[in-house]
Structure formats: C-alpha cells, structure tokens
Amino acid sequence: MAFGLLSRLFARRKLPAELRYEDARRVLESHHLAVKRELAGRDDAPPEALYYLACDDDLEVRSLVAGNPAAPMQANELLRTDVDGEVREELARKIGRLMPDLPSGELTTLQRRAVELLERLAEDELSRVRAIVAREVAHCPTIPRSLALRLARDVEIAVCGPMLQYSPLLSDEDLIEIVATTRVHGAVEAIAKRDGLGGDLTAAVAATLDVSAVAQLLANEKAEIREETLNKVIAQAAGIEVWHRPLVMRADLSVRAMRRIATFVSRSLIDELGRRHDLDDDTALWLKARAQASIEADDAGSEKPLTVEAMREAHKEGRLGDEMVTGAATLAHRQPVVTALSLLAGVPAHMVETVIDSRSGRGISALCWKAGLSMRTALAVQTHIAHVPTGNLVLPREGIDYPLKENEIRWHLQYFGIEAGGAQRGI
C-alpha cells in the first residue's frame, strides 16, 4: 500500500495539500529530487525533515531550506557555513527579516540565537551576503548597536551604505568619526542623505569637499546647515556646477549668500533665486542686473567661438588666460583647452593630452599652475575635460587658491616629464 502511495506521489511530483509526517519521511527515504525540492520549500514540513534536507547535496534543496521560515534554528546554524554563497544569501535574507519583529526588552533563547546567527552572517566573506543583512536591518532599532556599527564600517558601499543612510542606532558622533576616517567611495554621500542631520554632522560632511556628498547635503531639505558651513560651501562652489542648483533651492539662504551665489550661477538659476525667495526690492533689482549681465556675456561669447585658432590668436595678442580656458573647458571643448595649456605652459600638446588622459586631479592642477592659470580654472579642466572621478578632484583652498605645496606640484610635473619652470602661478 505504501509503495502504491509513493508511486502516485512521484508520478504527479506534488505533495498533498495537507502534509503528514509519513509523507515527508517517505520523500526523504526515496531521494527523489523534484519532490525533495518541494518538501524543502513547504512551511508545513516537519522540522526534522528540514534539518535533514539542510545537509542535502542539491544546492536548490539547501537554498529552499535556507529561505524557509519553518526551518529549525539548528538547520539555520548549519546552513550559515554552507559552501555555496547562494544558500547563505537566502539565509541572510530570512534571518534579517525576523529582526524588525524583535522586542526591545529581554530576548528569548531562540531570539538570541537568531541575533548571534545574523552577527555571524554580517561577517561573511561574501560582500553580497553582508549587503543583504545590511538592507534587511538598516531601519531596525532592535538589533545590537555593535552589529549596526560593524555594518556601517564595512569596506563595501553596498554593505555600509544602507546603514549609514538609515540606521537609527548610529549617533552623530559615530557618523562624524566615520566621515573623518572612511575610505569607502560613496560612504559620506550616504550619510549626507540621512534625515535630520545636525549642524555638527553637516559641517563634517561639507568639510570633506566630496563633490557628490556635498551636492546631496545641499539637496537634503531636512539637513541643518549652519550659515558658517553654507558660506564655506559657497566659497568653493563657483567651478562645481552640480552644487549650483541645490544651493539655489536651499530655503535658508541669507541675502548675502544669494548675492554671492548669483555671481557664478547661470542666468536661469539667477531667475530661480528671484522666484524662490522673498526678496527686498534692492536685492531683486540686483539679481535682475546680474541676469542681464549674464545674457550680455553669453551674447559676447557667442560672437567669438573658443576654437583652437582663437586660442592661438589670443596667445599671440597676450589675451589668453583664465577666462578663455575656463569658458572652453565648461563647454567641454577639449582641443582648444589642450592648445591653450600647451601654449601657456610651453609644453608639447601630446604631453598635455597625457596629463589629461591620466585623470589625475593633482597632475592637471600642477599643469594649470605651470600655465599660470587659477585653481578655479584647474577645477574646470578636471571636471569638464578630464572627467576626474569626484573622489579624486583637487578643490581650491578657500575657494581660489592652489591647495598643493610647490614641491608637490613640481613632483607631479616631473612625474609626467615636464620641467617645473615656465609661467607658473603663486601659491
């Protein structure tokens, strides 16, 4: 009779709707793969059967047990050391989803074992396993604070990012320390997106001059940015276009800040400043005049295209300098910029190309220094011509000065085979 039941069971490859212990036992004894997989995914499977299947040779069977909420803790602990990362991923996803339901008080023995298991998964050698843990518990206030800190200090942005952006267990002091010490690209940007950033933390983020992070900070309406911090950002913002719109859109701008911003943003953003803020008549008129001056400057510029020949002609006439090079860089006109740097620095064009292609913010800054150009021009070349990664951009000190020491500049020039003599610019 049992043989006939098992034959019918395997013929249709489907377990009965109401699973009995005997049905599970027969499946285990049969070693029939398709029905074992079905049993591994059933939340009414006996705990003993799921523990047995946690040791199965088939990857899919073990993965199904790992994701099964009915699996006993002993099976979960066994699967935590599974040789296949896919199994540990499923386990991390399941255990992580249990955490928001933890009570804030005393834990049961089973709950403590679940937390300990999650802590072990947070140390997994595969970053994708750790990332699943982080995503599942990022908003959870009941996990151990030590676990939140471990994940927040992970070396992979996929792991630390969710914790830095969302975890309620991280204090401003924790986050300020991470801002000061992290080497993970994108970590400071994740912090800048948090709700309710305090003034000390926003000051720490702004002080990094991380272009993407500061852009996110400025766009974060719930971030408290002190006037002193905002003034320091504005002092650096002229050559960093991604900061312009979020600066204009800040609701907490002083009249002085708006006037400073209007000196370097586009005329459309000057108009936006006027529309967005309740201005006195004098400020409104001043902004209108700035917008008109911007239009006239654009019109004048359109009459004289910034071509290679224009650069050569300007150099002969002694007119070639920051304004023309910055203008060409902002328009992403690479060859005119290369020509201008070659002429001003007395360096062959192919060497200028080599420096630009290196995408080295320090190398490009050194070349612009040799050419006698300002640090703001160097930033424009880094950003629009060389497309230097944001984390490698060299930013002006106090908004205008070269942040590199002269011996460092000379070292970078020599690295590219360029003599340090030439026009140069004071530091």
C-alpha positions as a LaTeX table, in Angstrom:
\begin{tabular}{lrrr}
\hline
Residue & $x$ (\AA) & $y$ (\AA) & $z$ (\AA) \\
\hline
Met1 & 0.00 & 0.00 & 0.00 \\
Ala2 & 2.84 & 2.37 & 0.92 \\
Phe3 & 4.60 & 1.61 & $-2.37$ \\
Gly4 & 1.44 & 2.46 & $-4.32$ \\
Leu5 & 1.04 & 5.77 & $-2.47$ \\
Leu6 & 4.68 & 6.71 & $-3.12$ \\
Ser7 & 4.40 & 5.81 & $-6.79$ \\
Arg8 & 1.35 & 8.03 & $-7.20$ \\
Leu9 & 3.11 & 10.79 & $-5.25$ \\
Phe10 & 6.16 & 10.79 & $-7.53$ \\
Ala11 & 4.07 & 10.36 & $-10.68$ \\
Arg12 & 2.41 & 13.72 & $-10.13$ \\
Arg13 & 5.51 & 15.21 & $-8.43$ \\
Lys14 & 3.38 & 17.11 & $-5.95$ \\
Leu15 & 2.97 & 16.69 & $-2.22$ \\
Pro16 & $-0.53$ & 16.59 & $-0.78$ \\
Ala17 & $-2.11$ & 19.82 & 0.42 \\
Glu18 & $-2.17$ & 18.53 & 3.99 \\
Leu19 & 1.30 & 17.19 & 4.59 \\
Arg20 & 1.68 & 14.35 & 7.07 \\
Tyr21 & 4.85 & 13.28 & 8.82 \\
Glu22 & 4.71 & 9.97 & 6.97 \\
Asp23 & 4.66 & 11.74 & 3.61 \\
Ala24 & 7.81 & 13.70 & 4.50 \\
Arg25 & 9.57 & 10.59 & 5.76 \\
Arg26 & 8.84 & 8.71 & 2.53 \\
Val27 & 10.19 & 11.58 & 0.46 \\
Leu28 & 13.45 & 11.53 & 2.43 \\
Glu29 & 13.76 & 7.77 & 2.05 \\
Ser30 & 13.09 & 7.93 & $-1.69$ \\
His31 & 15.81 & 10.52 & $-2.55$ \\
His32 & 13.54 & 11.76 & $-5.37$ \\
Leu33 & 14.97 & 15.19 & $-6.23$ \\
Ala34 & 11.87 & 17.01 & $-7.53$ \\
Val35 & 9.73 & 16.11 & $-4.53$ \\
Lys36 & 12.59 & 16.81 & $-2.09$ \\
Arg37 & 12.78 & 20.33 & $-3.51$ \\
Glu38 & 9.06 & 20.77 & $-2.99$ \\
Leu39 & 9.31 & 19.50 & 0.57 \\
Ala40 & 12.25 & 21.86 & 1.29 \\
Gly41 & 10.08 & 24.85 & 0.41 \\
Arg42 & 6.96 & 23.82 & 2.36 \\
Asp43 & 6.37 & 25.84 & 5.52 \\
Asp44 & 4.40 & 22.91 & 6.98 \\
Ala45 & 7.29 & 20.47 & 6.57 \\
Pro46 & 8.38 & 18.78 & 9.82 \\
Pro47 & 11.42 & 20.49 & 11.42 \\
Glu48 & 13.28 & 17.15 & 11.45 \\
Ala49 & 12.83 & 16.79 & 7.68 \\
Leu50 & 14.08 & 20.31 & 7.01 \\
Tyr51 & 17.15 & 19.74 & 9.20 \\
Tyr52 & 17.88 & 16.58 & 7.23 \\
Leu53 & 17.47 & 18.45 & 3.92 \\
Ala54 & 19.86 & 21.18 & 5.10 \\
Cys55 & 22.63 & 18.61 & 4.53 \\
Asp56 & 21.41 & 17.60 & 1.06 \\
Asp57 & 23.85 & 17.50 & $-1.86$ \\
Asp58 & 21.50 & 19.53 & $-4.07$ \\
Leu59 & 22.09 & 23.29 & $-4.00$ \\
Glu60 & 18.46 & 24.17 & $-4.71$ \\
Val61 & 17.23 & 21.96 & $-1.87$ \\
Arg62 & 19.57 & 23.66 & 0.62 \\
Ser63 & 18.64 & 27.12 & $-0.72$ \\
Leu64 & 14.96 & 26.37 & $-0.25$ \\
Val65 & 15.56 & 25.25 & 3.32 \\
Ala66 & 17.64 & 28.38 & 3.96 \\
Gly67 & 14.74 & 30.57 & 2.85 \\
Asn68 & 12.06 & 28.53 & 4.62 \\
Pro69 & 10.76 & 30.28 & 7.77 \\
Ala70 & 9.78 & 26.88 & 9.19 \\
Ala71 & 13.36 & 25.59 & 9.23 \\
Pro72 & 14.55 & 24.95 & 12.81 \\
Met73 & 17.34 & 27.06 & 14.25 \\
Gln74 & 19.68 & 24.07 & 14.16 \\
Ala75 & 19.22 & 23.90 & 10.37 \\
Asn76 & 19.80 & 27.64 & 10.04 \\
Glu77 & 23.01 & 27.44 & 12.04 \\
Leu78 & 24.18 & 24.56 & 9.89 \\
Leu79 & 23.48 & 26.46 & 6.66 \\
Arg80 & 25.37 & 29.52 & 7.90 \\
Thr81 & 28.61 & 27.74 & 6.96 \\
Asp82 & 27.30 & 26.32 & 3.66 \\
Val83 & 29.95 & 26.23 & 0.94 \\
Asp84 & 27.66 & 27.96 & $-1.55$ \\
Gly85 & 27.10 & 31.70 & $-1.24$ \\
Glu86 & 23.60 & 31.46 & $-2.71$ \\
Val87 & 22.48 & 29.40 & 0.28 \\
Arg88 & 23.94 & 31.90 & 2.74 \\
Glu89 & 22.26 & 34.74 & 0.85 \\
Glu90 & 18.85 & 33.11 & 1.27 \\
Leu91 & 19.57 & 32.53 & 4.94 \\
Ala92 & 20.69 & 36.14 & 5.47 \\
Arg93 & 17.52 & 37.43 & 3.81 \\
Lys94 & 15.30 & 35.25 & 6.01 \\
Ile95 & 17.03 & 35.92 & 9.32 \\
Gly96 & 17.32 & 39.65 & 8.55 \\
Arg97 & 13.57 & 39.90 & 8.06 \\
Leu98 & 13.00 & 38.50 & 11.55 \\
Met99 & 14.86 & 41.37 & 13.22 \\
Pro100 & 12.23 & 44.14 & 12.98 \\
Asp101 & 9.90 & 41.90 & 15.00 \\
Leu102 & 12.34 & 41.54 & 17.91 \\
Pro103 & 11.10 & 43.01 & 21.20 \\
Ser104 & 13.07 & 45.90 & 22.68 \\
Gly105 & 13.39 & 44.13 & 26.03 \\
Glu106 & 14.65 & 40.71 & 27.08 \\
Leu107 & 15.08 & 38.17 & 24.28 \\
Thr108 & 14.19 & 34.53 & 24.39 \\
Thr109 & 16.86 & 31.90 & 23.87 \\
Leu110 & 15.68 & 31.35 & 20.30 \\
Gln111 & 15.74 & 35.08 & 19.56 \\
Arg112 & 19.26 & 35.40 & 20.96 \\
Arg113 & 20.39 & 32.56 & 18.73 \\
Ala114 & 18.85 & 34.35 & 15.72 \\
Val115 & 20.74 & 37.55 & 16.58 \\
Glu116 & 24.01 & 35.62 & 17.01 \\
Leu117 & 23.41 & 33.93 & 13.64 \\
Leu118 & 22.84 & 37.32 & 12.00 \\
Glu119 & 26.06 & 38.65 & 13.53 \\
Arg120 & 27.96 & 35.75 & 12.00 \\
Leu121 & 26.34 & 36.40 & 8.63 \\
Ala122 & 27.39 & 40.06 & 8.92 \\
Glu123 & 30.98 & 38.77 & 8.94 \\
Asp124 & 30.54 & 36.58 & 5.85 \\
Glu125 & 33.41 & 36.60 & 3.35 \\
Leu126 & 31.00 & 37.45 & 0.51 \\
Ser127 & 30.03 & 41.11 & 0.42 \\
Arg128 & 26.69 & 40.26 & $-1.19$ \\
Val129 & 25.73 & 38.22 & 1.90 \\
Arg130 & 26.70 & 41.10 & 4.19 \\
Ala131 & 24.84 & 43.52 & 1.90 \\
Ile132 & 21.62 & 41.52 & 2.27 \\
Val133 & 21.97 & 41.66 & 6.05 \\
Ala134 & 22.51 & 45.43 & 5.91 \\
Arg135 & 19.50 & 46.06 & 3.67 \\
Glu136 & 17.21 & 43.99 & 5.87 \\
Val137 & 18.20 & 45.57 & 9.20 \\
Ala138 & 19.07 & 49.14 & 8.16 \\
His139 & 15.85 & 50.59 & 9.61 \\
Cys140 & 15.68 & 48.23 & 12.60 \\
Pro141 & 16.08 & 49.80 & 16.09 \\
Thr142 & 16.27 & 46.48 & 17.98 \\
Ile143 & 19.42 & 44.88 & 16.58 \\
Pro144 & 22.57 & 45.18 & 18.72 \\
Arg145 & 24.28 & 48.54 & 18.31 \\
Ser146 & 27.59 & 46.70 & 17.82 \\
Leu147 & 26.11 & 44.98 & 14.75 \\
Ala148 & 24.94 & 48.31 & 13.32 \\
Leu149 & 28.42 & 49.80 & 13.78 \\
Arg150 & 30.15 & 46.77 & 12.23 \\
Leu151 & 27.99 & 47.00 & 9.12 \\
Ala152 & 28.35 & 50.80 & 8.96 \\
Arg153 & 32.15 & 50.44 & 8.93 \\
Asp154 & 32.22 & 47.75 & 6.26 \\
Val155 & 34.65 & 48.29 & 3.38 \\
Glu156 & 31.96 & 47.81 & 0.70 \\
Ile157 & 29.48 & 50.59 & $-0.07$ \\
Ala158 & 26.74 & 48.03 & $-0.76$ \\
Val159 & 27.04 & 47.00 & 2.89 \\
Cys160 & 27.78 & 50.21 & 4.75 \\
Gly161 & 25.61 & 52.47 & 2.56 \\
Pro162 & 22.16 & 51.39 & 3.81 \\
Met163 & 23.30 & 51.54 & 7.44 \\
Leu164 & 24.87 & 54.97 & 7.07 \\
Gln165 & 21.76 & 56.37 & 5.42 \\
Tyr166 & 19.04 & 54.80 & 7.55 \\
Ser167 & 20.16 & 53.15 & 10.80 \\
Pro168 & 18.59 & 54.82 & 13.86 \\
Leu169 & 21.30 & 53.26 & 16.06 \\
Leu170 & 24.12 & 55.44 & 14.72 \\
Ser171 & 24.70 & 58.66 & 16.65 \\
Asp172 & 26.00 & 61.89 & 15.15 \\
Glu173 & 29.28 & 61.20 & 16.96 \\
Asp174 & 29.53 & 57.78 & 15.28 \\
Leu175 & 28.85 & 59.31 & 11.88 \\
Ile176 & 31.29 & 62.20 & 12.32 \\
Glu177 & 34.00 & 59.66 & 13.14 \\
Ile178 & 33.12 & 57.66 & 10.01 \\
Val179 & 33.17 & 60.82 & 7.86 \\
Ala180 & 36.67 & 61.55 & 9.15 \\
Thr181 & 38.08 & 58.05 & 8.67 \\
Thr182 & 36.24 & 56.24 & 5.87 \\
Arg183 & 37.94 & 55.43 & 2.59 \\
Val184 & 34.81 & 53.90 & 1.05 \\
His185 & 33.69 & 55.82 & $-2.04$ \\
Gly186 & 30.06 & 56.85 & $-1.52$ \\
Ala187 & 30.02 & 56.47 & 2.28 \\
Val188 & 29.93 & 60.22 & 3.02 \\
Glu189 & 27.30 & 60.65 & 0.31 \\
Ala190 & 25.10 & 58.06 & 2.05 \\
Ile191 & 25.43 & 59.96 & 5.34 \\
Ala192 & 24.51 & 63.21 & 3.57 \\
Lys193 & 21.15 & 61.68 & 2.59 \\
Arg194 & 20.08 & 60.94 & 6.19 \\
Asp195 & 17.02 & 62.62 & 7.66 \\
Gly196 & 17.56 & 65.19 & 10.37 \\
Leu197 & 21.30 & 65.79 & 10.08 \\
Gly198 & 22.57 & 68.05 & 12.88 \\
Gly199 & 24.78 & 71.07 & 12.41 \\
Asp200 & 28.00 & 69.39 & 13.57 \\
Leu201 & 27.49 & 66.47 & 11.21 \\
Thr202 & 26.65 & 68.66 & 8.20 \\
Ala203 & 29.78 & 70.70 & 8.91 \\
Ala204 & 31.84 & 67.49 & 8.89 \\
Val205 & 30.32 & 66.39 & 5.59 \\
Ala206 & 30.88 & 69.79 & 3.98 \\
Ala207 & 34.49 & 69.87 & 5.18 \\
Thr208 & 35.31 & 66.78 & 3.11 \\
Leu209 & 34.61 & 68.73 & $-0.11$ \\
Asp210 & 33.37 & 65.44 & $-1.57$ \\
Val211 & 31.54 & 66.79 & $-4.62$ \\
Ser212 & 28.73 & 64.20 & $-4.68$ \\
Ala213 & 28.29 & 64.19 & $-0.90$ \\
Val214 & 28.02 & 67.98 & $-0.65$ \\
Ala215 & 25.54 & 68.00 & $-3.55$ \\
Gln216 & 23.39 & 65.52 & $-1.64$ \\
Leu217 & 23.77 & 67.53 & 1.55 \\
Leu218 & 22.60 & 70.72 & $-0.15$ \\
Ala219 & 19.62 & 68.87 & $-1.64$ \\
Asn220 & 18.67 & 67.41 & 1.76 \\
Glu221 & 15.90 & 69.70 & 2.98 \\
Lys222 & 15.95 & 68.10 & 6.43 \\
Ala223 & 19.64 & 68.79 & 6.99 \\
Glu224 & 20.53 & 71.62 & 9.37 \\
Ile225 & 23.26 & 73.62 & 7.62 \\
Arg226 & 24.66 & 76.47 & 9.65 \\
Glu227 & 25.36 & 79.78 & 7.91 \\
Glu228 & 29.09 & 79.36 & 8.52 \\
Thr229 & 29.05 & 75.94 & 6.85 \\
Leu230 & 26.99 & 77.22 & 3.94 \\
Asn231 & 29.37 & 80.13 & 3.40 \\
Lys232 & 32.31 & 77.72 & 3.18 \\
Val233 & 30.47 & 75.65 & 0.58 \\
Ile234 & 29.60 & 78.76 & $-1.43$ \\
Ala235 & 33.26 & 79.80 & $-1.39$ \\
Gln236 & 34.14 & 76.53 & $-3.18$ \\
Ala237 & 31.11 & 76.30 & $-5.46$ \\
Ala238 & 31.95 & 78.51 & $-8.45$ \\
Gly239 & 33.58 & 75.76 & $-10.52$ \\
Ile240 & 31.38 & 72.88 & $-9.27$ \\
Glu241 & 28.19 & 73.03 & $-11.32$ \\
Val242 & 26.45 & 70.13 & $-9.56$ \\
Trp243 & 26.28 & 72.30 & $-6.44$ \\
His244 & 24.66 & 75.27 & $-8.16$ \\
Arg245 & 21.02 & 74.17 & $-8.36$ \\
Pro246 & 20.81 & 72.65 & $-4.86$ \\
Leu247 & 22.40 & 75.83 & $-3.49$ \\
Val248 & 19.81 & 77.99 & $-5.24$ \\
Met249 & 16.99 & 75.75 & $-3.98$ \\
Arg250 & 18.02 & 75.97 & $-0.30$ \\
Ala251 & 15.25 & 77.66 & 1.67 \\
Asp252 & 17.61 & 79.07 & 4.32 \\
Leu253 & 19.74 & 81.40 & 2.19 \\
Ser254 & 20.63 & 84.82 & 3.53 \\
Val255 & 20.58 & 87.84 & 1.21 \\
Arg256 & 24.39 & 87.90 & 1.35 \\
Ala257 & 24.53 & 84.25 & 0.35 \\
Met258 & 22.17 & 84.82 & $-2.57$ \\
Arg259 & 24.25 & 87.71 & $-3.85$ \\
Arg260 & 27.41 & 85.56 & $-3.71$ \\
Ile261 & 25.70 & 82.66 & $-5.47$ \\
Ala262 & 24.40 & 84.95 & $-8.21$ \\
Thr263 & 27.96 & 85.86 & $-9.17$ \\
Phe264 & 28.71 & 82.40 & $-10.56$ \\
Val265 & 25.49 & 80.52 & $-11.40$ \\
Ser266 & 23.72 & 80.60 & $-14.78$ \\
Arg267 & 21.15 & 83.25 & $-15.57$ \\
Ser268 & 18.35 & 80.67 & $-15.38$ \\
Leu269 & 19.39 & 79.89 & $-11.81$ \\
Ile270 & 19.62 & 83.61 & $-11.02$ \\
Asp271 & 16.00 & 83.84 & $-12.17$ \\
Glu272 & 15.16 & 80.85 & $-9.97$ \\
Leu273 & 16.75 & 82.61 & $-6.98$ \\
Gly274 & 14.44 & 85.54 & $-7.55$ \\
Arg275 & 11.33 & 83.38 & $-7.91$ \\
Arg276 & 12.05 & 81.11 & $-4.96$ \\
His277 & 12.97 & 83.63 & $-2.28$ \\
Asp278 & 11.10 & 86.57 & $-0.79$ \\
Leu279 & 13.46 & 89.38 & $-1.73$ \\
Asp280 & 13.55 & 93.05 & $-0.92$ \\
Asp281 & 13.41 & 95.46 & $-3.87$ \\
Asp282 & 17.15 & 96.23 & $-3.87$ \\
Thr283 & 18.14 & 92.56 & $-3.94$ \\
Ala284 & 15.56 & 91.77 & $-6.62$ \\
Leu285 & 16.91 & 94.59 & $-8.80$ \\
Trp286 & 20.49 & 93.47 & $-8.20$ \\
Leu287 & 19.68 & 89.91 & $-9.25$ \\
Lys288 & 17.89 & 91.19 & $-12.33$ \\
Ala289 & 21.01 & 93.17 & $-13.25$ \\
Arg290 & 23.18 & 90.09 & $-12.75$ \\
Ala291 & 20.90 & 88.09 & $-15.06$ \\
Gln292 & 21.11 & 90.81 & $-17.73$ \\
Ala293 & 24.90 & 90.90 & $-17.42$ \\
Ser294 & 24.97 & 87.12 & $-17.85$ \\
Ile295 & 22.90 & 87.39 & $-21.04$ \\
Glu296 & 25.22 & 90.04 & $-22.44$ \\
Ala297 & 28.28 & 87.97 & $-21.59$ \\
Asp298 & 26.76 & 84.96 & $-23.35$ \\
Asp299 & 25.96 & 87.08 & $-26.39$ \\
Ala300 & 29.51 & 88.43 & $-26.49$ \\
Gly301 & 30.92 & 84.98 & $-26.15$ \\
Ser302 & 28.78 & 83.66 & $-28.97$ \\
Glu303 & 30.40 & 86.13 & $-31.33$ \\
Lys304 & 33.88 & 84.68 & $-30.63$ \\
Pro305 & 33.86 & 80.86 & $-30.64$ \\
Leu306 & 36.53 & 79.33 & $-28.42$ \\
Thr307 & 38.35 & 77.39 & $-31.13$ \\
Val308 & 41.95 & 76.20 & $-31.39$ \\
Glu309 & 42.68 & 79.13 & $-33.72$ \\
Ala310 & 41.05 & 81.55 & $-31.29$ \\
Met311 & 43.35 & 80.26 & $-28.54$ \\
Arg312 & 46.43 & 80.72 & $-30.72$ \\
Glu313 & 45.37 & 84.23 & $-31.75$ \\
Ala314 & 44.64 & 85.21 & $-28.15$ \\
His315 & 48.04 & 83.88 & $-27.07$ \\
Lys316 & 49.83 & 85.95 & $-29.71$ \\
Glu317 & 47.94 & 89.03 & $-28.54$ \\
Gly318 & 48.56 & 88.31 & $-24.85$ \\
Arg319 & 44.84 & 87.81 & $-24.13$ \\
Leu320 & 44.87 & 84.09 & $-23.37$ \\
Gly321 & 44.13 & 83.38 & $-19.75$ \\
Asp322 & 41.67 & 82.03 & $-17.19$ \\
Glu323 & 38.51 & 83.40 & $-18.78$ \\
Met324 & 39.02 & 81.78 & $-22.18$ \\
Val325 & 40.35 & 78.46 & $-20.83$ \\
Thr326 & 37.54 & 78.16 & $-18.28$ \\
Gly327 & 34.97 & 79.03 & $-20.94$ \\
Ala328 & 36.28 & 76.37 & $-23.32$ \\
Ala329 & 36.50 & 73.81 & $-20.51$ \\
Thr330 & 32.94 & 74.48 & $-19.37$ \\
Leu331 & 31.75 & 73.85 & $-22.94$ \\
Ala332 & 33.82 & 70.60 & $-22.98$ \\
His333 & 35.91 & 71.85 & $-25.92$ \\
Arg334 & 38.89 & 69.59 & $-25.35$ \\
Gln335 & 41.22 & 70.57 & $-28.22$ \\
Pro336 & 41.06 & 74.33 & $-27.56$ \\
Val337 & 41.84 & 73.62 & $-23.88$ \\
Val338 & 44.75 & 71.34 & $-24.83$ \\
Thr339 & 46.08 & 74.04 & $-27.19$ \\
Ala340 & 45.75 & 76.74 & $-24.55$ \\
Leu341 & 47.55 & 74.71 & $-21.89$ \\
Ser342 & 50.28 & 73.78 & $-24.36$ \\
Leu343 & 50.86 & 77.41 & $-25.31$ \\
Leu344 & 50.70 & 78.83 & $-21.79$ \\
Ala345 & 52.82 & 76.13 & $-20.14$ \\
Gly346 & 55.28 & 75.76 & $-23.01$ \\
Val347 & 54.60 & 72.04 & $-23.15$ \\
Pro348 & 54.00 & 69.95 & $-26.31$ \\
Ala349 & 50.32 & 69.20 & $-26.92$ \\
His350 & 50.87 & 65.43 & $-26.72$ \\
Met351 & 52.21 & 65.82 & $-23.16$ \\
Val352 & 49.15 & 67.86 & $-22.21$ \\
Glu353 & 46.99 & 65.07 & $-23.64$ \\
Thr354 & 48.88 & 62.54 & $-21.50$ \\
Val355 & 48.23 & 64.52 & $-18.32$ \\
Ile356 & 44.53 & 64.93 & $-19.14$ \\
Asp357 & 44.12 & 61.25 & $-20.07$ \\
Ser358 & 45.62 & 60.24 & $-16.72$ \\
Arg359 & 42.55 & 61.75 & $-15.00$ \\
Ser360 & 44.86 & 62.80 & $-12.18$ \\
Gly361 & 43.44 & 65.81 & $-10.39$ \\
Arg362 & 46.85 & 66.64 & $-8.95$ \\
Gly363 & 48.64 & 66.28 & $-12.27$ \\
Ile364 & 46.14 & 68.53 & $-14.06$ \\
Ser365 & 46.31 & 71.10 & $-11.26$ \\
Ala366 & 50.11 & 71.12 & $-11.48$ \\
Leu367 & 49.95 & 71.68 & $-15.24$ \\
Cys368 & 47.49 & 74.58 & $-14.85$ \\
Trp369 & 49.78 & 76.07 & $-12.19$ \\
Lys370 & 52.70 & 75.89 & $-14.62$ \\
Ala371 & 50.49 & 77.57 & $-17.23$ \\
Gly372 & 49.88 & 80.48 & $-14.84$ \\
Leu373 & 46.17 & 79.74 & $-14.52$ \\
Ser374 & 43.99 & 79.93 & $-11.42$ \\
Met375 & 42.95 & 76.94 & $-9.34$ \\
Arg376 & 39.34 & 77.53 & $-10.38$ \\
Thr377 & 40.40 & 77.04 & $-13.99$ \\
Ala378 & 42.23 & 73.87 & $-12.94$ \\
Leu379 & 39.00 & 72.61 & $-11.39$ \\
Ala380 & 37.07 & 73.35 & $-14.60$ \\
Val381 & 39.62 & 71.36 & $-16.63$ \\
Gln382 & 39.47 & 68.47 & $-14.16$ \\
Thr383 & 35.67 & 68.40 & $-14.20$ \\
His384 & 34.69 & 69.08 & $-17.80$ \\
Ile385 & 37.68 & 67.95 & $-19.87$ \\
Ala386 & 39.42 & 65.16 & $-17.93$ \\
His387 & 36.27 & 63.95 & $-16.10$ \\
Val388 & 38.30 & 63.23 & $-12.97$ \\
Pro389 & 36.31 & 61.00 & $-10.56$ \\
Thr390 & 34.70 & 63.08 & $-7.83$ \\
Gly391 & 36.75 & 61.44 & $-5.11$ \\
Asn392 & 39.99 & 62.45 & $-6.88$ \\
Leu393 & 39.14 & 66.07 & $-7.67$ \\
Val394 & 41.56 & 68.65 & $-6.29$ \\
Leu395 & 39.48 & 71.57 & $-5.00$ \\
Pro396 & 40.54 & 75.19 & $-4.45$ \\
Arg397 & 41.62 & 76.19 & $-0.95$ \\
Glu398 & 39.40 & 78.97 & 0.39 \\
Gly399 & 37.64 & 78.95 & $-2.96$ \\
Ile400 & 40.53 & 80.33 & $-5.02$ \\
Asp401 & 43.99 & 79.08 & $-4.04$ \\
Tyr402 & 46.00 & 76.04 & $-5.01$ \\
Pro403 & 45.85 & 73.51 & $-2.14$ \\
Leu404 & 49.12 & 71.83 & $-3.19$ \\
Lys405 & 52.54 & 72.85 & $-1.94$ \\
Glu406 & 55.08 & 73.92 & $-4.55$ \\
Asn407 & 57.34 & 70.90 & $-4.04$ \\
Glu408 & 54.33 & 68.61 & $-4.53$ \\
Ile409 & 53.37 & 70.42 & $-7.73$ \\
Arg410 & 56.91 & 70.10 & $-9.06$ \\
Trp411 & 56.91 & 66.37 & $-8.25$ \\
His412 & 53.73 & 65.82 & $-10.27$ \\
Leu413 & 55.10 & 67.77 & $-13.21$ \\
Gln414 & 58.30 & 65.75 & $-13.17$ \\
Tyr415 & 56.25 & 62.56 & $-13.00$ \\
Phe416 & 54.85 & 63.46 & $-16.44$ \\
Gly417 & 58.28 & 64.50 & $-17.71$ \\
Ile418 & 57.52 & 68.23 & $-17.57$ \\
Glu419 & 60.03 & 70.78 & $-16.35$ \\
Ala420 & 58.70 & 72.89 & $-13.49$ \\
Gly421 & 59.88 & 76.20 & $-14.96$ \\
Gly422 & 57.56 & 78.38 & $-17.02$ \\
Ala423 & 54.81 & 80.88 & $-16.39$ \\
Gln424 & 53.78 & 79.43 & $-13.01$ \\
Arg425 & 51.43 & 80.98 & $-10.55$ \\
Gly426 & 51.91 & 81.96 & $-6.92$ \\
Ile427 & 50.64 & 79.58 & $-4.26$ \\
\hline
\end{tabular}
